[in-house]
Short mmCIF file of C-alpha atoms (C1' of nucleotides) in Angstrom, two decimals:
data_model
loop_
_atom_site.label_atom_id
_atom_site.label_comp_id
_atom_site.label_asym_id
_atom_site.label_seq_id
_atom_site.Cartn_x
_atom_site.Cartn_y
_atom_site.Cartn_z
CA UNK A 1 -1.03 90.56 40.37
CA UNK A 2 -2.06 90.33 36.61
CA UNK A 3 -0.15 93.52 36.63
CA UNK A 4 2.92 92.51 37.97
CA UNK A 5 3.36 89.67 36.03
CA UNK A 6 5.45 91.23 33.25
CA UNK A 7 7.25 88.54 31.81
CA UNK A 8 9.89 88.48 29.31
CA UNK A 9 8.30 87.34 26.03
CA UNK A 10 10.05 84.68 24.70
CA UNK A 11 11.27 83.03 28.47
CA UNK A 12 8.35 81.33 29.80
CA UNK A 13 9.32 77.62 29.34
CA UNK A 14 5.97 76.48 30.61
CA UNK A 15 4.35 77.46 27.12
CA UNK A 16 8.04 77.95 25.03
CA UNK A 17 8.28 74.37 24.43
CA UNK A 18 5.15 73.68 23.03
CA UNK A 19 4.88 74.37 19.69
CA UNK A 20 7.55 73.15 17.07
CA UNK A 21 6.12 74.04 13.67
CA UNK A 22 3.31 72.64 12.21
CA UNK A 23 5.96 71.31 8.92
CA UNK A 24 7.34 68.80 11.83
CA UNK A 25 4.57 66.43 12.86
CA UNK A 26 0.94 66.85 12.54
CA UNK A 27 -1.27 68.50 15.11
CA UNK A 28 -3.17 66.48 16.87
CA UNK A 29 -6.92 67.41 17.00
CA UNK A 30 -7.06 68.73 20.35
CA UNK A 31 -4.33 71.08 19.77
CA UNK A 32 -5.50 72.12 16.87
CA UNK A 33 -9.28 72.91 17.87
CA UNK A 34 -7.41 75.38 20.93
CA UNK A 35 -5.19 77.01 17.96
CA UNK A 36 -8.06 77.24 16.17
CA UNK A 37 -9.98 79.12 18.28
CA UNK A 38 -6.92 81.66 18.94
CA UNK A 39 -6.88 81.78 14.75
CA UNK A 40 -10.40 82.05 14.83
CA UNK A 41 -10.06 85.01 16.71
CA UNK A 42 -7.69 86.74 14.26
CA UNK A 43 -9.93 86.50 11.02
CA UNK A 44 -11.78 89.85 11.26
CA UNK A 45 -10.69 92.63 10.45
CA UNK A 46 -11.67 95.06 12.82
CA UNK A 47 -10.09 92.52 15.62
CA UNK A 48 -6.56 91.84 13.87
CA UNK A 49 -6.45 95.54 13.72
CA UNK A 50 -7.47 96.09 17.56
CA UNK A 51 -5.27 93.69 18.16
CA UNK A 52 -2.39 96.02 15.98
CA UNK A 53 -3.57 99.02 17.74
CA UNK A 54 -3.38 97.64 21.56
CA UNK A 55 0.33 96.69 20.41
CA UNK A 56 1.56 99.27 18.50
CA UNK A 57 -0.24 101.71 21.38
CA UNK A 58 2.01 103.27 23.73
CA UNK A 59 2.58 101.55 27.21
CA UNK A 60 1.60 98.77 25.23
CA UNK A 61 -1.77 99.12 26.78
CA UNK A 62 -4.51 101.27 25.43
CA UNK A 63 -8.31 101.74 26.60
CA UNK A 64 -11.54 101.43 24.81
CA UNK A 65 -11.46 105.21 24.32
CA UNK A 66 -8.83 104.73 22.18
CA UNK A 67 -10.19 101.95 20.49
CA UNK A 68 -13.58 103.35 19.11
CA UNK A 69 -12.44 106.34 16.98
CA UNK A 70 -10.76 104.79 14.15
CA UNK A 71 -13.53 102.92 13.37
CA UNK A 72 -17.03 102.95 11.39
CA UNK A 73 -18.61 100.33 13.69
CA UNK A 74 -20.87 100.95 16.81
CA UNK A 75 -18.89 100.56 20.41
CA UNK A 76 -21.00 97.64 21.51
CA UNK A 77 -19.17 95.83 18.26
CA UNK A 78 -16.21 96.82 19.36
CA UNK A 79 -16.84 95.40 22.76
CA UNK A 80 -18.37 92.61 21.60
CA UNK A 81 -14.75 92.16 19.25
CA UNK A 82 -12.50 92.57 21.98
CA UNK A 83 -14.15 90.08 24.40
CA UNK A 84 -13.43 87.80 21.26
CA UNK A 85 -10.03 88.64 21.35
CA UNK A 86 -9.98 87.99 25.33
CA UNK A 87 -11.66 85.22 25.29
CA UNK A 88 -9.31 83.35 22.54
CA UNK A 89 -6.85 84.43 25.44
CA UNK A 90 -4.95 87.15 22.92
CA UNK A 91 -5.30 90.03 25.47
CA UNK A 92 -5.94 91.38 28.81
CA UNK A 93 -7.83 93.87 30.69
CA UNK A 94 -7.65 95.64 33.34
CA UNK A 95 -10.55 98.13 35.05
CA UNK A 96 -8.14 101.49 36.22
CA UNK A 97 -10.81 104.36 37.80
CA UNK A 98 -13.37 104.39 34.58
CA UNK A 99 -11.66 103.13 31.92
CA UNK A 100 -10.99 99.70 30.95
CA UNK A 101 -7.06 98.71 29.02
CA UNK A 102 -6.30 96.18 26.69
CA UNK A 103 -2.92 94.88 26.66
CA UNK A 104 -2.07 91.69 24.33
CA UNK A 105 -0.97 88.53 25.68
CA UNK A 106 3.05 88.15 24.16
CA UNK A 107 3.00 83.90 24.96
CA UNK A 108 0.03 83.54 23.13
CA UNK A 109 1.10 85.68 19.95
CA UNK A 110 4.83 84.20 20.37
CA UNK A 111 2.82 81.09 20.58
CA UNK A 112 0.56 81.27 17.07
CA UNK A 113 3.68 82.84 15.37
CA UNK A 114 5.83 79.97 15.73
CA UNK A 115 3.48 77.34 14.92
CA UNK A 116 3.59 78.95 11.36
CA UNK A 117 7.42 79.38 11.54
CA UNK A 118 8.66 77.57 8.91
CA UNK A 119 12.31 75.54 8.78
CA UNK A 120 14.53 77.76 6.35
CA UNK A 121 17.02 75.25 4.97
CA UNK A 122 14.73 72.08 5.34
CA UNK A 123 17.60 70.07 3.76
CA UNK A 124 15.36 67.60 2.05
CA UNK A 125 17.84 65.79 -0.69
CA UNK A 126 17.17 67.96 -4.17
CA UNK A 127 16.48 71.75 -3.08
CA UNK A 128 19.89 72.02 -2.68
CA UNK A 129 21.61 74.96 -3.93
CA UNK B 1 7.22 73.86 -15.16
CA UNK B 2 5.40 74.35 -12.05
CA UNK B 3 7.26 71.30 -10.81
CA UNK B 4 10.84 72.98 -11.12
CA UNK B 5 9.51 75.87 -9.29
CA UNK B 6 10.93 74.69 -5.58
CA UNK B 7 12.59 77.55 -4.43
CA UNK B 8 14.28 78.08 -0.98
CA UNK B 9 11.74 78.77 1.42
CA UNK B 10 12.10 82.62 3.23
CA UNK B 11 14.03 82.81 -0.10
CA UNK B 12 12.06 85.28 -2.25
CA UNK B 13 12.24 88.57 -1.01
CA UNK B 14 9.36 89.89 -3.11
CA UNK B 15 7.13 89.43 -0.02
CA UNK B 16 9.44 89.49 2.84
CA UNK B 17 10.34 92.88 3.40
CA UNK B 18 6.27 93.64 3.24
CA UNK B 19 5.29 92.79 6.77
CA UNK B 20 6.78 94.33 10.36
CA UNK B 21 5.23 92.91 13.50
CA UNK B 22 1.84 95.05 14.51
CA UNK B 23 3.56 95.74 17.59
CA UNK B 24 5.42 98.50 15.51
CA UNK B 25 2.20 100.04 13.80
CA UNK B 26 -0.99 99.69 13.67
CA UNK B 27 -2.29 97.87 10.50
CA UNK B 28 -4.77 100.13 7.74
CA UNK B 29 -7.53 98.90 6.87
CA UNK B 30 -7.12 96.97 3.50
CA UNK B 31 -3.74 95.29 4.75
CA UNK B 32 -6.05 93.87 7.86
CA UNK B 33 -8.66 92.88 5.53
CA UNK B 34 -6.16 90.77 3.28
CA UNK B 35 -4.04 88.59 6.88
CA UNK B 36 -7.99 88.61 8.14
CA UNK B 37 -8.80 86.38 5.82
CA UNK B 38 -5.67 84.27 5.52
CA UNK B 39 -6.35 83.76 9.54
CA UNK B 40 -9.63 83.24 9.07
CA UNK B 41 -8.69 79.77 6.94
CA UNK B 42 -6.41 78.92 10.21
CA UNK B 43 -9.63 79.24 12.15
CA UNK B 44 -11.07 75.73 11.62
CA UNK B 45 -9.16 73.25 12.99
CA UNK B 46 -9.84 70.73 10.18
CA UNK B 47 -8.09 73.07 7.80
CA UNK B 48 -5.45 73.61 10.65
CA UNK B 49 -4.58 69.73 10.60
CA UNK B 50 -5.24 69.92 6.82
CA UNK B 51 -2.12 72.23 6.49
CA UNK B 52 -0.31 70.67 9.17
CA UNK B 53 -0.44 67.61 7.28
CA UNK B 54 0.50 68.97 3.70
CA UNK B 55 3.60 70.97 5.62
CA UNK B 56 4.62 67.68 7.53
CA UNK B 57 3.73 65.19 4.60
CA UNK B 58 7.33 64.01 3.38
CA UNK B 59 8.06 65.91 0.35
CA UNK B 60 6.61 68.73 1.41
CA UNK B 61 3.30 67.58 -0.78
CA UNK B 62 0.03 65.66 -0.08
CA UNK B 63 -2.35 64.31 -2.66
CA UNK B 64 -6.22 64.61 -1.87
CA UNK B 65 -5.69 60.75 -0.56
CA UNK B 66 -3.76 61.34 2.02
CA UNK B 67 -5.46 63.56 3.51
CA UNK B 68 -9.55 62.45 3.69
CA UNK B 69 -8.57 59.46 5.74
CA UNK B 70 -7.73 60.87 9.36
CA UNK B 71 -10.72 63.34 9.19
CA UNK B 72 -14.45 62.35 10.07
CA UNK B 73 -15.79 64.19 7.72
CA UNK B 74 -17.04 63.32 4.12
CA UNK B 75 -14.22 63.65 1.24
CA UNK B 76 -16.52 67.03 -0.13
CA UNK B 77 -16.04 68.54 3.06
CA UNK B 78 -12.44 68.31 3.17
CA UNK B 79 -12.16 69.41 -0.48
CA UNK B 80 -14.31 72.08 -0.04
CA UNK B 81 -11.26 73.40 3.43
CA UNK B 82 -8.47 72.65 0.89
CA UNK B 83 -10.42 75.15 -1.47
CA UNK B 84 -10.49 78.00 1.00
CA UNK B 85 -6.86 76.97 2.46
CA UNK B 86 -6.45 77.65 -1.61
CA UNK B 87 -8.50 80.56 -1.97
CA UNK B 88 -6.35 82.30 1.01
CA UNK B 89 -2.93 81.54 -0.92
CA UNK B 90 -2.06 79.43 1.93
CA UNK B 91 -1.55 76.31 -0.32
CA UNK B 92 -1.03 75.32 -3.35
CA UNK B 93 -2.13 72.78 -5.92
CA UNK B 94 -1.35 70.60 -9.05
CA UNK B 95 -2.81 67.65 -10.30
CA UNK B 96 -0.65 65.03 -11.64
CA UNK B 97 -2.44 62.02 -13.36
CA UNK B 98 -5.04 61.05 -11.21
CA UNK B 99 -4.37 62.59 -7.53
CA UNK B 100 -4.45 66.26 -6.63
CA UNK B 101 -1.43 67.05 -4.41
CA UNK B 102 -1.08 70.12 -2.20
CA UNK B 103 1.69 72.14 -1.00
CA UNK B 104 1.99 74.84 1.24
CA UNK B 105 2.73 78.27 0.27
CA UNK B 106 5.55 79.23 2.77
CA UNK B 107 5.73 82.84 2.06
CA UNK B 108 2.10 83.18 3.16
CA UNK B 109 3.22 81.52 6.79
CA UNK B 110 6.38 83.26 6.96
CA UNK B 111 4.00 86.79 6.62
CA UNK B 112 1.54 85.72 9.04
CA UNK B 113 4.69 84.61 11.53
CA UNK B 114 6.19 87.38 11.30
CA UNK B 115 3.47 89.86 11.73
CA UNK B 116 3.20 88.14 15.08
CA UNK B 117 6.24 88.31 15.98
CA UNK B 118 6.82 90.72 19.16
CA UNK B 119 9.22 92.44 19.56
CA UNK B 120 11.93 90.11 21.88
CA UNK B 121 13.02 93.22 24.52
CA UNK B 122 10.69 96.18 24.22
CA UNK B 123 13.16 97.84 26.76
CA UNK B 124 10.17 98.44 28.82
CA UNK B 125 12.34 99.69 31.23
CA UNK B 126 12.71 96.63 34.20
CA UNK B 127 12.33 93.66 32.06
CA UNK B 128 16.05 93.83 30.79
CA UNK B 129 17.75 90.65 31.67
"C1'" DG C 1 -27.90 111.34 46.23
"C1'" DG C 2 -28.29 112.71 41.29
"C1'" DT C 3 -25.91 113.47 37.02
"C1'" DT C 4 -22.24 111.93 33.65
"C1'" DT C 5 -19.51 109.31 31.16
"C1'" DG C 6 -17.01 104.63 29.89
"C1'" DT C 7 -18.05 100.27 28.85
"C1'" DA C 8 -20.78 95.81 28.88
"C1'" DT C 9 -24.41 92.80 28.27
"C1'" DC C 10 -29.03 92.41 25.88
"C1'" DG C 11 -32.20 90.53 22.09
"C1'" DA C 12 -32.42 90.92 17.25
"C1'" DC C 13 -31.65 90.24 12.70
"C1'" DA C 14 -28.86 89.64 8.03
"C1'" DT C 15 -24.61 87.06 6.44
"C1'" DT C 16 -21.62 83.74 6.48
"C1'" DC C 17 -20.39 79.16 7.58
"C1'" DA C 18 -19.43 74.13 8.02
"C1'" DT C 19 -21.07 69.95 6.43
"C1'" DC C 20 -23.45 66.71 3.84
"C1'" DG C 21 -25.31 63.29 -0.10
"C1'" DA C 22 -26.02 63.30 -4.80
"C1'" DT C 23 -23.58 64.17 -9.30
"C1'" DA C 24 -19.98 65.68 -11.87
"C1'" DC C 25 -15.72 66.18 -13.80
"C1'" DA C 26 -10.76 64.17 -14.90
"C1'" DG C 27 -7.96 60.72 -15.82
"C1'" DC C 28 -6.46 56.50 -15.88
"C1'" DT C 29 -6.78 50.93 -17.16
"C1'" DC C 30 -8.80 47.07 -20.01
"C1'" DG D 1 -15.20 53.37 -25.36
"C1'" DA D 2 -16.31 51.20 -20.58
"C1'" DG D 3 -15.68 51.47 -16.13
"C1'" DC D 4 -13.64 51.91 -12.18
"C1'" DT D 5 -10.54 55.62 -9.50
"C1'" DG D 6 -9.58 60.14 -6.71
"C1'" DT D 7 -11.64 64.89 -7.12
"C1'" DA D 8 -14.45 68.87 -7.34
"C1'" DT D 9 -18.39 71.07 -7.71
"C1'" DC D 10 -24.06 71.81 -6.62
"C1'" DG D 11 -27.73 72.60 -2.92
"C1'" DA D 12 -29.58 72.43 1.01
"C1'" DT D 13 -29.77 72.94 5.88
"C1'" DG D 14 -28.57 73.86 10.52
"C1'" DA D 15 -25.52 76.59 13.01
"C1'" DA D 16 -22.01 80.56 13.94
"C1'" DT D 17 -20.96 85.27 13.12
"C1'" DG D 18 -20.90 90.19 12.34
"C1'" DT D 19 -23.69 94.16 13.28
"C1'" DC D 20 -26.85 97.16 15.66
"C1'" DG D 21 -30.20 99.57 19.12
"C1'" DA D 22 -31.61 99.23 23.57
"C1'" DT D 23 -30.09 99.57 27.99
"C1'" DA D 24 -27.29 97.71 32.26
"C1'" DC D 25 -23.41 97.91 35.17
"C1'" DA D 26 -19.18 100.87 37.40
"C1'" DA D 27 -16.67 104.58 38.87
"C1'" DA D 28 -16.55 109.79 39.19
"C1'" DC D 29 -18.11 114.70 40.19
"C1'" DC D 30 -20.79 117.43 41.59
#
DNA sequence: GGTTTGTATCGACATTCATCGATACAGCTC
DNA sequence: GAGCTGTATCGATGAATGTCGATACAAACC
């Protein structure tokens, strides 16, 4: 398993219904703690670039050997950052032969994205035209 | 002024064109540093709930007096967190009489949201509808 | 089996961060 | 002006974080 799990991105409604944007209602404390762990994982430039490199890599996955090159930090540091992303649920990893391949977890990114989504036209009375 | 600034949310295209999702191409280092500061600001449960409270408050704004109640932390701590959100560009503040009102900066949230947006159908071979 | 290559863990260190109490500042009301 | 209320800043402190070199683990290759 875990390889054949390629589900369509916004399609799994187990997670899809979870996240109305936070303009609609205030987050409760437990949701906030959960989401904050994910945002915190994104709160480092190296990790952000790592995620971007993984997401934009061909096939949607990249091995660690592809990721250590573009940075000025050491290999243990890259490994540490990947672990943070993995434990936040933003990426998953799989070992194939000598290499470990990382790929993004689309549902996690979609959850954060939709949380930050803002109503395009709030129809809030005074703001009209 | 500054009160009449209520522009429609996703409408200002000055920032709207900035952000192709990071699946399309890897972020460069300076963009990543900029974005990481914003995500880091979201990486705390108190700040996330603060932002949510502000965004969901009627009129799209809330005074600090509305924000200190729901938390177990002290008033200076709330003030500190609001400062972090403000310096990250996620909220703006305005003083009116005794009270200071905070409101979200929609363009900032939209930028982060669209960055995390994932291509709805990557045309990955098998996954098509 | 020994060696080599790719990745993760360990221990240490400097820096940043979240939090607090005390206090200062801003603006209202009397 | 005096006092009051709402908010921000200051200084301190314990905890978390990013980084490194050294080292351990995993899998291939000879």
